[in-house]
CSV table of C-alpha atoms and ligand atoms in Angstrom, one decimal:
chain,number,residue,atom,x,y,z
A,547,MET,CA,0.0,0.0,0.0
A,548,ALA,CA,1.5,3.3,-1.1
A,549,ALA,CA,2.1,6.1,1.5
A,550,GLY,CA,-0.6,8.8,1.1
A,551,ALA,CA,-3.1,6.6,-0.7
A,552,VAL,CA,-6.7,6.4,0.2
A,553,VAL,CA,-7.4,2.6,0.4
A,554,ARG,CA,-10.5,0.5,0.4
A,555,GLY,CA,-10.6,-3.3,0.4
A,556,PRO,CA,-9.0,-6.1,2.4
A,557,VAL,CA,-5.4,-5.6,3.6
A,558,GLU,CA,-3.0,-7.0,6.2
A,559,VAL,CA,-1.0,-4.0,7.6
A,560,LYS,CA,1.8,-3.5,10.0
A,561,THR,CA,2.6,0.0,11.2
A,562,GLU,CA,4.2,2.0,13.9
A,563,ALA,CA,1.0,4.0,14.9
A,564,LEU,CA,-2.6,3.1,14.4
A,565,VAL,CA,-5.2,5.8,14.6
A,566,VAL,CA,-8.9,4.6,15.0
A,567,GLY,CA,-11.3,7.3,13.7
A,568,GLY,CA,-10.7,10.0,11.1
A,569,GLY,CA,-12.5,13.0,12.7
A,570,LEU,CA,-10.6,16.1,14.0
A,571,ALA,CA,-8.7,14.3,16.8
A,572,GLY,CA,-7.7,11.3,14.7
A,573,ALA,CA,-6.6,13.6,11.8
A,574,ALA,CA,-4.6,15.8,14.2
A,575,VAL,CA,-2.7,12.7,15.6
A,576,ALA,CA,-2.0,11.3,12.1
A,577,ILE,CA,-0.8,14.6,10.5
A,578,THR,CA,1.5,15.4,13.4
A,579,LEU,CA,3.1,11.9,13.5
A,580,ALA,CA,3.4,11.6,9.7
A,581,ARG,CA,5.0,15.0,9.4
A,582,ALA,CA,7.6,13.8,11.9
A,583,GLY,CA,8.3,10.9,9.5
A,584,ARG,CA,6.5,8.2,11.4
A,585,ASP,CA,4.6,5.4,9.7
A,586,VAL,CA,0.9,5.9,10.5
A,587,VAL,CA,-2.3,4.1,9.5
A,588,LEU,CA,-5.6,5.9,10.1
A,589,VAL,CA,-8.9,3.9,9.9
A,590,GLU,CA,-12.1,5.8,9.2
A,591,ARG,CA,-15.4,3.8,9.0
A,592,GLU,CA,-17.1,6.2,6.6
A,593,ALA,CA,-16.2,5.7,3.0
A,594,GLY,CA,-16.9,9.3,2.0
A,595,PRO,CA,-18.0,12.8,3.1
A,596,LYS,CA,-20.9,12.7,5.7
A,597,HIS,CA,-22.7,15.2,7.9
A,598,LYS,CA,-22.1,15.0,11.6
A,599,VAL,CA,-24.1,16.1,14.6
A,600,CYS,CA,-22.1,19.3,15.6
A,601,GLY,CA,-22.9,23.0,15.9
A,602,GLU,CA,-19.9,23.7,13.6
A,603,PHE,CA,-18.7,26.8,15.5
A,604,LEU,CA,-14.9,27.0,15.2
A,605,SER,CA,-13.3,28.9,18.1
A,606,ALA,CA,-10.1,31.0,17.6
A,607,GLU,CA,-8.1,28.1,19.2
A,608,ALA,CA,-9.6,25.6,16.7
A,609,LEU,CA,-8.8,27.9,13.8
A,610,GLY,CA,-5.2,28.2,15.0
A,611,TYR,CA,-4.8,24.4,15.4
A,612,LEU,CA,-6.3,23.8,11.9
A,613,GLY,CA,-3.9,26.4,10.3
A,614,GLY,CA,-1.0,24.7,12.1
A,615,LEU,CA,-2.1,21.3,10.6
A,616,GLY,CA,-2.2,22.9,7.1
A,617,VAL,CA,-5.9,23.3,6.7
A,618,GLU,CA,-7.2,26.8,5.9
A,619,VAL,CA,-11.0,26.9,6.5
A,620,ALA,CA,-11.3,30.1,4.5
A,621,ALA,CA,-10.5,28.1,1.4
A,622,LEU,CA,-13.5,25.8,2.3
A,623,GLY,CA,-15.8,28.9,2.3
A,624,ALA,CA,-16.1,29.2,6.1
A,625,VAL,CA,-18.1,32.2,7.3
A,626,LYS,CA,-17.0,34.6,10.0
A,627,ILE,CA,-18.8,34.6,13.4
A,628,ALA,CA,-18.2,37.8,15.5
A,629,ARG,CA,-21.2,38.0,17.8
A,630,VAL,CA,-23.2,35.8,20.2
A,631,ARG,CA,-26.9,36.4,20.8
A,632,MET,CA,-29.2,35.0,23.5
A,633,ALA,CA,-32.6,36.0,25.0
A,634,GLY,CA,-32.7,39.0,22.6
A,635,ARG,CA,-29.3,40.4,23.8
A,636,GLU,CA,-26.2,40.4,21.6
A,637,VAL,CA,-22.5,40.9,22.4
A,638,ARG,CA,-19.2,40.7,20.5
A,639,LEU,CA,-17.3,37.4,21.1
A,640,PRO,CA,-14.0,37.9,22.9
A,641,PHE,CA,-12.3,36.1,19.9
A,642,GLU,CA,-12.7,35.6,16.2
A,643,ALA,CA,-14.7,32.5,15.2
A,644,MET,CA,-15.8,30.8,12.0
A,645,SER,CA,-18.3,28.2,10.8
A,646,VAL,CA,-18.0,25.5,8.2
A,647,THR,CA,-19.7,22.2,7.8
A,648,ARG,CA,-18.1,19.1,9.3
A,649,ARG,CA,-18.7,17.4,6.0
A,650,ALA,CA,-16.3,19.8,4.3
A,651,LEU,CA,-13.9,20.2,7.2
A,652,ASP,CA,-13.4,16.5,8.0
A,653,GLU,CA,-12.8,15.7,4.3
A,654,ALA,CA,-10.2,18.4,4.1
A,655,LEU,CA,-8.4,17.0,7.1
A,656,LEU,CA,-8.4,13.5,5.8
A,657,GLU,CA,-7.0,14.7,2.5
A,658,ARG,CA,-4.3,16.4,4.5
A,659,VAL,CA,-3.6,13.2,6.4
A,660,ALA,CA,-3.0,11.4,3.1
A,661,GLU,CA,-1.0,14.3,1.7
A,662,VAL,CA,1.6,14.2,4.5
A,663,GLY,CA,2.1,10.5,3.9
A,664,ALA,CA,-0.1,8.6,6.4
A,665,ARG,CA,-2.0,5.6,5.1
A,666,VAL,CA,-5.8,6.0,5.2
A,667,LEU,CA,-8.2,3.0,5.3
A,668,ARG,CA,-11.8,4.0,4.7
A,669,GLY,CA,-15.1,2.4,4.6
A,670,SER,CA,-14.8,-0.2,7.4
A,671,ALA,CA,-15.1,0.2,11.2
A,672,VAL,CA,-12.5,-1.1,13.6
A,673,GLU,CA,-14.3,-3.8,15.6
A,674,GLY,CA,-11.8,-4.0,18.5
A,675,VAL,CA,-8.3,-3.1,19.6
A,676,GLU,CA,-6.3,-5.6,21.7
A,677,ARG,CA,-2.9,-5.8,23.2
A,678,MET,CA,-0.6,-8.5,21.8
A,679,GLY,CA,2.4,-8.5,24.0
A,680,GLU,CA,4.2,-5.2,23.3
A,681,ARG,CA,2.1,-4.4,20.3
A,682,TRP,CA,-1.6,-3.7,19.4
A,683,SER,CA,-3.9,-5.5,17.1
A,684,ALA,CA,-7.0,-4.1,15.5
A,685,ARG,CA,-9.7,-6.0,13.7
A,686,ILE,CA,-11.3,-4.2,10.8
A,687,GLY,CA,-14.5,-5.7,9.5
A,688,ARG,CA,-14.2,-9.5,9.1
A,689,GLU,CA,-11.0,-9.9,7.1
A,690,GLN,CA,-8.7,-7.0,7.8
A,691,ASN,CA,-6.1,-6.6,10.6
A,692,VAL,CA,-3.7,-3.8,11.5
A,693,GLU,CA,-0.8,-4.5,13.9
A,694,ALA,CA,0.8,-1.5,15.5
A,695,GLY,CA,3.3,-0.4,18.1
A,696,ALA,CA,0.9,2.3,19.4
A,697,ALA,CA,-2.8,2.8,19.2
A,698,PHE,CA,-4.7,6.1,19.3
A,699,LEU,CA,-8.4,6.0,20.0
A,700,ALA,CA,-10.3,8.8,18.2
A,701,THR,CA,-13.8,7.4,17.6
A,702,GLY,CA,-15.5,10.5,18.9
A,703,LYS,CA,-19.1,9.9,20.1
A,704,HIS,CA,-18.8,6.1,19.4
A,705,ASP,CA,-17.3,3.9,22.0
A,706,LEU,CA,-15.2,0.9,20.9
A,707,ARG,CA,-16.0,-2.4,22.7
A,708,GLY,CA,-13.8,-2.8,25.7
A,709,TRP,CA,-12.8,0.9,25.7
A,710,GLY,CA,-16.0,2.6,26.9
A,711,ARG,CA,-15.7,6.0,28.5
A,712,PRO,CA,-16.4,6.8,32.1
A,713,GLU,CA,-19.7,8.4,32.9
A,714,GLY,CA,-20.2,12.1,32.4
A,715,ARG,CA,-21.5,14.6,34.8
A,716,GLN,CA,-24.4,15.5,32.6
A,717,ASP,CA,-25.6,12.3,30.9
A,718,GLY,CA,-29.0,11.7,29.5
A,719,LEU,CA,-29.1,14.3,26.8
A,720,VAL,CA,-30.0,13.6,23.2
A,721,ALA,CA,-28.7,15.8,20.3
A,722,PHE,CA,-30.3,16.6,17.0
A,723,LYS,CA,-29.1,18.6,14.0
A,724,MET,CA,-30.9,20.1,11.0
A,725,TYR,CA,-29.9,22.6,8.3
A,726,TRP,CA,-32.4,25.2,7.3
A,727,ARG,CA,-32.7,27.5,4.3
A,728,LEU,CA,-33.8,30.7,6.2
A,729,SER,CA,-35.9,33.5,4.7
A,730,ALA,CA,-33.8,36.4,3.3
A,731,GLU,CA,-34.7,38.6,6.3
A,732,GLN,CA,-33.7,36.0,8.9
A,733,ALA,CA,-30.5,35.0,7.0
A,734,ARG,CA,-29.5,38.7,7.3
A,735,ALA,CA,-30.3,38.7,11.0
A,736,MET,CA,-27.9,35.7,11.4
A,737,ASP,CA,-25.1,37.2,9.5
A,738,GLY,CA,-21.9,36.9,11.6
A,739,VAL,CA,-23.9,35.7,14.6
A,740,VAL,CA,-24.2,32.5,16.7
A,741,GLU,CA,-27.5,32.5,18.5
A,742,LEU,CA,-28.4,30.3,21.5
A,743,PHE,CA,-32.0,29.4,22.4
A,744,LEU,CA,-33.2,27.9,25.7
A,745,TYR,CA,-36.3,25.9,26.3
A,746,ARG,CA,-37.6,23.3,28.8
A,747,GLY,CA,-35.1,20.5,29.1
A,748,GLY,CA,-32.5,21.7,26.6
A,749,TYR,CA,-31.0,24.3,24.4
A,750,ALA,CA,-30.0,24.9,20.8
A,751,GLY,CA,-27.5,26.9,18.7
A,752,LEU,CA,-28.0,28.4,15.2
A,753,GLN,CA,-25.5,29.8,12.8
A,754,LEU,CA,-24.9,30.1,9.1
A,755,VAL,CA,-22.5,27.8,7.2
A,756,GLU,CA,-20.6,28.1,3.9
A,757,ASP,CA,-23.5,27.4,1.5
A,758,GLY,CA,-25.8,30.1,3.2
A,759,SER,CA,-28.0,27.6,5.0
A,760,ALA,CA,-28.2,27.7,8.8
A,761,ASN,CA,-27.2,24.8,11.1
A,762,LEU,CA,-29.5,24.2,14.1
A,763,GLY,CA,-27.9,21.9,16.7
A,764,CYS,CA,-30.2,21.0,19.6
A,765,LEU,CA,-30.0,19.2,22.9
A,766,ILE,CA,-32.9,17.8,25.0
A,767,GLU,CA,-33.1,15.6,28.1
A,768,ARG,CA,-34.1,12.1,27.2
A,769,GLU,CA,-36.9,12.1,29.8
A,770,GLU,CA,-38.3,15.4,28.4
A,771,LEU,CA,-38.1,14.1,24.9
A,772,LYS,CA,-40.1,11.0,26.0
A,773,ARG,CA,-42.6,13.2,27.7
A,774,LEU,CA,-43.0,15.1,24.4
A,775,GLY,CA,-43.7,11.9,22.6
A,776,GLY,CA,-40.2,11.3,21.2
A,777,GLY,CA,-38.5,12.2,17.9
A,778,TRP,CA,-37.4,15.3,16.0
A,779,GLU,CA,-40.9,16.5,15.0
A,780,LYS,CA,-42.1,16.7,18.6
A,781,LEU,CA,-38.9,18.3,19.7
A,782,LEU,CA,-39.2,20.9,17.0
A,783,GLU,CA,-42.8,21.7,18.0
A,784,ALA,CA,-41.7,22.1,21.6
A,785,MET,CA,-38.7,24.3,20.8
A,786,LEU,CA,-40.8,26.6,18.6
A,787,ALA,CA,-43.5,26.8,21.4
A,788,GLY,CA,-40.8,27.4,24.0
A,789,SER,CA,-38.6,30.0,22.3
A,790,GLY,CA,-40.1,33.1,20.6
A,791,GLU,CA,-36.6,33.9,19.1
A,792,LEU,CA,-36.3,30.5,17.5
A,793,ARG,CA,-39.9,30.8,16.1
A,794,GLU,CA,-38.9,34.1,14.6
A,795,ARG,CA,-35.7,32.7,13.0
A,796,LEU,CA,-37.4,29.7,11.5
A,797,ARG,CA,-40.4,31.6,10.2
A,798,GLY,CA,-40.6,30.8,6.5
A,799,ALA,CA,-37.5,28.5,6.7
A,800,GLU,CA,-37.3,25.2,4.8
A,801,PRO,CA,-35.5,22.1,6.2
A,802,VAL,CA,-32.5,21.1,4.0
A,803,LEU,CA,-31.9,17.5,5.0
A,804,GLY,CA,-34.5,14.8,4.4
A,805,ARG,CA,-34.3,13.9,8.1
A,806,ALA,CA,-32.7,15.3,11.2
A,807,LEU,CA,-29.4,13.7,12.4
A,808,ALA,CA,-29.4,12.4,16.0
A,809,VAL,CA,-27.0,11.1,18.6
A,810,SER,CA,-27.6,10.0,22.2
A,811,ALA,CA,-25.6,8.8,25.2
A,812,ILE,CA,-23.2,11.8,25.2
A,813,PRO,CA,-21.2,11.9,28.5
A,814,TYR,CA,-21.0,15.7,28.9
A,815,GLY,CA,-18.5,16.6,31.6
A,816,MET,CA,-16.4,13.4,31.2
A,817,VAL,CA,-12.6,13.7,31.4
A,818,ARG,CA,-10.7,10.4,30.9
A,819,GLU,CA,-7.6,10.6,33.1
A,820,ARG,CA,-6.6,6.9,33.0
A,821,THR,CA,-5.9,4.4,30.2
A,822,ALA,CA,-4.9,0.8,29.9
A,823,GLY,CA,-2.3,1.8,27.2
A,824,VAL,CA,-4.3,3.2,24.3
A,825,TRP,CA,-4.0,7.0,23.7
A,826,CYS,CA,-7.5,8.4,24.0
A,827,VAL,CA,-8.0,11.7,22.2
A,828,GLY,CA,-10.9,14.1,21.2
A,829,ASP,CA,-14.3,13.1,22.6
A,830,GLN,CA,-12.7,9.9,23.8
A,831,ALA,CA,-10.6,12.1,26.1
A,832,ALA,CA,-13.0,14.7,27.2
A,833,VAL,CA,-16.5,15.9,26.4
A,834,ILE,CA,-17.3,19.6,27.0
A,835,PRO,CA,-20.9,20.8,26.7
A,836,SER,CA,-21.8,21.9,23.2
A,837,PHE,CA,-22.8,25.5,24.0
A,838,THR,CA,-19.1,26.4,24.6
A,839,GLY,CA,-18.3,25.6,20.9
A,840,ASP,CA,-15.0,24.2,22.2
A,841,GLY,CA,-15.3,20.5,21.5
A,842,MET,CA,-13.5,20.7,18.2
A,843,SER,CA,-10.7,22.7,19.7
A,844,ILE,CA,-10.2,20.1,22.4
A,845,ALA,CA,-10.3,17.4,19.8
A,846,LEU,CA,-7.5,19.1,17.8
A,847,HIS,CA,-5.5,20.0,20.9
A,848,THR,CA,-5.6,16.5,22.5
A,849,GLY,CA,-4.8,14.9,19.1
A,850,MET,CA,-1.7,17.1,18.6
A,851,LEU,CA,-0.6,16.9,22.2
A,852,ALA,CA,-0.9,13.1,22.2
A,853,ALA,CA,1.2,12.9,19.0
A,854,ARG,CA,3.9,15.3,20.4
A,855,MET,CA,4.1,13.5,23.8
A,856,TYR,CA,4.4,10.2,21.9
A,857,LEU,CA,7.2,11.6,19.8
A,858,GLU,CA,8.9,12.8,23.0
A,859,GLY,CA,8.8,9.2,24.4
A,860,ALA,CA,6.0,9.7,27.0
A,861,THR,CA,3.5,7.0,27.8
A,862,ALA,CA,-0.3,6.9,27.1
A,863,ARG,CA,-0.8,7.0,30.9
A,864,GLU,CA,1.2,10.2,31.3
A,865,PHE,CA,-0.7,11.8,28.4
A,866,GLN,CA,-4.1,10.9,29.9
A,867,ARG,CA,-3.0,12.4,33.3
A,868,ARG,CA,-2.0,15.6,31.5
A,869,VAL,CA,-5.4,15.7,29.8
A,870,GLY,CA,-7.0,15.6,33.2
A,871,ALA,CA,-4.8,18.3,34.6
A,872,GLU,CA,-5.4,20.6,31.6
A,873,LEU,CA,-9.1,20.1,31.0
A,874,ARG,CA,-10.8,19.2,34.3
A,875,ARG,CA,-11.5,22.7,35.5
A,876,GLN,CA,-13.0,24.2,32.3
A,877,VAL,CA,-15.0,21.1,31.4
A,878,GLY,CA,-16.3,21.1,35.0
A,879,LEU,CA,-17.3,24.8,34.8
A,880,ALA,CA,-18.9,24.4,31.4
A,881,THR,CA,-20.9,21.4,32.7
A,882,TRP,CA,-22.1,23.3,35.7
A,883,ILE,CA,-23.4,26.1,33.4
A,884,SER,CA,-24.9,23.6,31.0
A,885,ARG,CA,-26.9,22.0,33.8
A,886,GLY,CA,-28.3,25.4,34.6
A,887,MET,CA,-29.2,26.0,31.0
A,888,VAL,CA,-31.1,22.8,30.9
A,889,GLY,CA,-32.5,22.8,34.4
A,890,VAL,CA,-33.5,26.5,34.9
A,891,PRO,CA,-33.6,28.0,31.4
A,892,ARG,CA,-35.8,31.0,32.5
A,893,VAL,CA,-33.3,32.0,35.3
A,894,MET,CA,-30.4,31.7,32.8
A,895,ALA,CA,-32.3,33.8,30.2
A,896,GLY,CA,-33.1,36.3,32.9
A,897,VAL,CA,-29.4,36.7,33.9
A,898,VAL,CA,-28.5,37.3,30.2
A,899,ARG,CA,-31.2,40.0,29.8
A,900,VAL,CA,-30.0,41.9,32.9
A,901,TRP,CA,-26.2,41.3,32.2
A,902,PRO,CA,-25.6,40.5,28.5
A,903,GLY,CA,-21.8,40.8,29.1
A,904,VAL,CA,-22.0,37.4,30.9
A,905,LEU,CA,-22.1,35.8,27.4
A,906,GLY,CA,-18.6,37.1,26.7
A,907,VAL,CA,-17.4,36.2,30.2
A,908,VAL,CA,-18.7,32.6,29.8
A,909,ALA,CA,-17.3,32.3,26.3
A,910,LYS,CA,-13.9,33.2,27.6
A,911,GLY,CA,-14.1,31.3,30.9
A,912,THR,CA,-14.9,28.0,29.2
A,913,ARG,CA,-11.8,28.0,26.9
A,914,ILE,CA,-8.9,25.7,27.8
A,915,ALA,CA,-6.5,28.3,29.2
A,916,SER,CA,-3.3,26.2,29.5
A,917,ARG,CA,-3.1,25.5,25.7
B,2286,FAD,C1,-25.1,18.9,19.5
B,2286,FAD,C2,-23.6,19.1,19.4
B,2286,FAD,C3,-23.1,20.3,19.0
B,2286,FAD,C4,-21.8,20.6,19.0
B,2286,FAD,N1,-21.3,21.8,18.6
B,2286,FAD,C5,-20.0,22.1,18.6
B,2286,FAD,C6,-19.6,23.3,18.1
B,2286,FAD,O1,-20.3,24.2,17.6
B,2286,FAD,N2,-18.2,23.6,18.1
B,2286,FAD,C7,-17.3,22.7,18.6
B,2286,FAD,O2,-16.1,23.0,18.6
B,2286,FAD,N3,-17.7,21.5,19.0
B,2286,FAD,C8,-19.1,21.1,19.0
B,2286,FAD,N4,-19.5,19.9,19.4
B,2286,FAD,C9,-18.5,18.9,19.8
B,2286,FAD,C10,-17.7,18.3,18.6
B,2286,FAD,O3,-18.6,17.9,17.7
B,2286,FAD,C11,-16.8,17.2,19.1
B,2286,FAD,O4,-16.2,17.5,20.3
B,2286,FAD,C12,-15.8,16.8,18.0
B,2286,FAD,O5,-16.5,16.3,16.9
B,2286,FAD,C13,-14.9,15.6,18.5
B,2286,FAD,O6,-14.0,15.3,17.5
B,2286,FAD,P1,-13.5,13.8,17.5
B,2286,FAD,O7,-12.5,13.8,16.4
B,2286,FAD,O8,-13.1,13.3,18.8
B,2286,FAD,O9,-14.8,12.9,17.1
B,2286,FAD,P2,-15.6,12.8,15.8
B,2286,FAD,O10,-15.6,14.1,15.1
B,2286,FAD,O11,-17.0,12.3,16.2
B,2286,FAD,O12,-14.9,11.8,14.8
B,2286,FAD,C14,-14.8,10.4,15.1
B,2286,FAD,C15,-14.6,9.7,13.9
B,2286,FAD,O13,-14.4,8.3,14.1
B,2286,FAD,C16,-15.1,7.5,13.2
B,2286,FAD,N5,-15.3,6.2,13.9
B,2286,FAD,C17,-16.2,6.0,14.9
B,2286,FAD,N6,-16.1,4.7,15.3
B,2286,FAD,C18,-15.2,4.1,14.4
B,2286,FAD,C19,-14.7,2.8,14.3
B,2286,FAD,N7,-15.1,1.8,15.1
B,2286,FAD,N8,-13.8,2.6,13.3
B,2286,FAD,C20,-13.3,3.5,12.5
B,2286,FAD,N9,-13.8,4.8,12.6
B,2286,FAD,C21,-14.7,5.1,13.5
B,2286,FAD,C22,-16.4,8.3,12.9
B,2286,FAD,O14,-16.9,7.9,11.7
B,2286,FAD,C23,-15.8,9.7,12.9
B,2286,FAD,O15,-15.4,10.2,11.7
B,2286,FAD,C24,-20.8,19.6,19.4
B,2286,FAD,C25,-21.3,18.3,19.8
B,2286,FAD,C26,-22.7,18.1,19.8
B,2286,FAD,C27,-23.2,16.7,20.2
């Protein structure tokens, strides 16, 4: 198999470093290691571009990391986000942000992975990763196998059997995502803005992406969703009834996707500080509540940090302890605020109406300072 090739089909592979999952964290590991001249195999279960449940807000840190990895989001058509709005109040963000679909961003990163010389296997999931003496062995589908000296787990929201994450501090939320073609008037109102909406049992974020449509990412407590009757349609009804601002934005809007995307069992507030030898990165290392728009930045940061520590000769255990020390405080603070947004939305909206500046304070306070 040639370096830099995108490969499908059965293969028996030996490599120095195996990366499981080709999202942001996996790509960050693979690019950093391959650039240092190491032999890397990255396995991504999706065969081609795909939408992902994500608000697609790229913080200044995330933009910096992407630039460092050689991916310029402006070239993908990313739009600028300069302000945050909630409960009818709007403030400037304390940093520059952008927005671009994960479909475009993740593909650009995987292209970069191949470009810098890592091998990319696409279209089959890794079924398991096991230790074989000093090495690691990964089963891919029924026939394929990768043997590696080190294994990096970057499967994001999906847990690999035997490598489940610890519980979060705000479990039990279900996430949905839908793109909307807004009316011309509402599209103008969303220009350069990320807007948050609170309703009973959850919250949502809306922002424009590169093709002019708007991404609505929503969260709802599983119990509340059940009470509503379950499913996207019921949630949408409840969100529109519960938030006048969202009703206004979606007036005359048309859904873009045939059906909403959904994901459940998200361990918000989880920070994995221990490992039995696999390097856990991205959402496999820590899950910060979505309203912060910092999950992608953490994914890129932990991916690059893991690769750098590996190159310096550190162990996976040392890396995981460092993740705990770096992320515990901000993830904890963000989870505490997120619980308030879900549990007492009216109080939270009231605070923002009286003190809009709190939006900027929270945006800054939930960044990972030590990066
Ligand atoms: C509702 C919601 C809104 C969000 N909004 C934002 C936001 O606006 N800004 C922000 O910064 N963050 C946001 N996040 C968080 C962000 O999406 C994640 O933190 C980020 O995607 C984590 O990146 P990752 O690389 O760890 O995982 P992922 O991006 O999930 O990538 C994991 C990859 O692994 C692949 N994979 C999974 N299992 C296997 C397997 N067995 N074998 C091979 N491949 C596999 C998947 O196909 C996928 O490509 C949001 C999250 C949610 C739920």
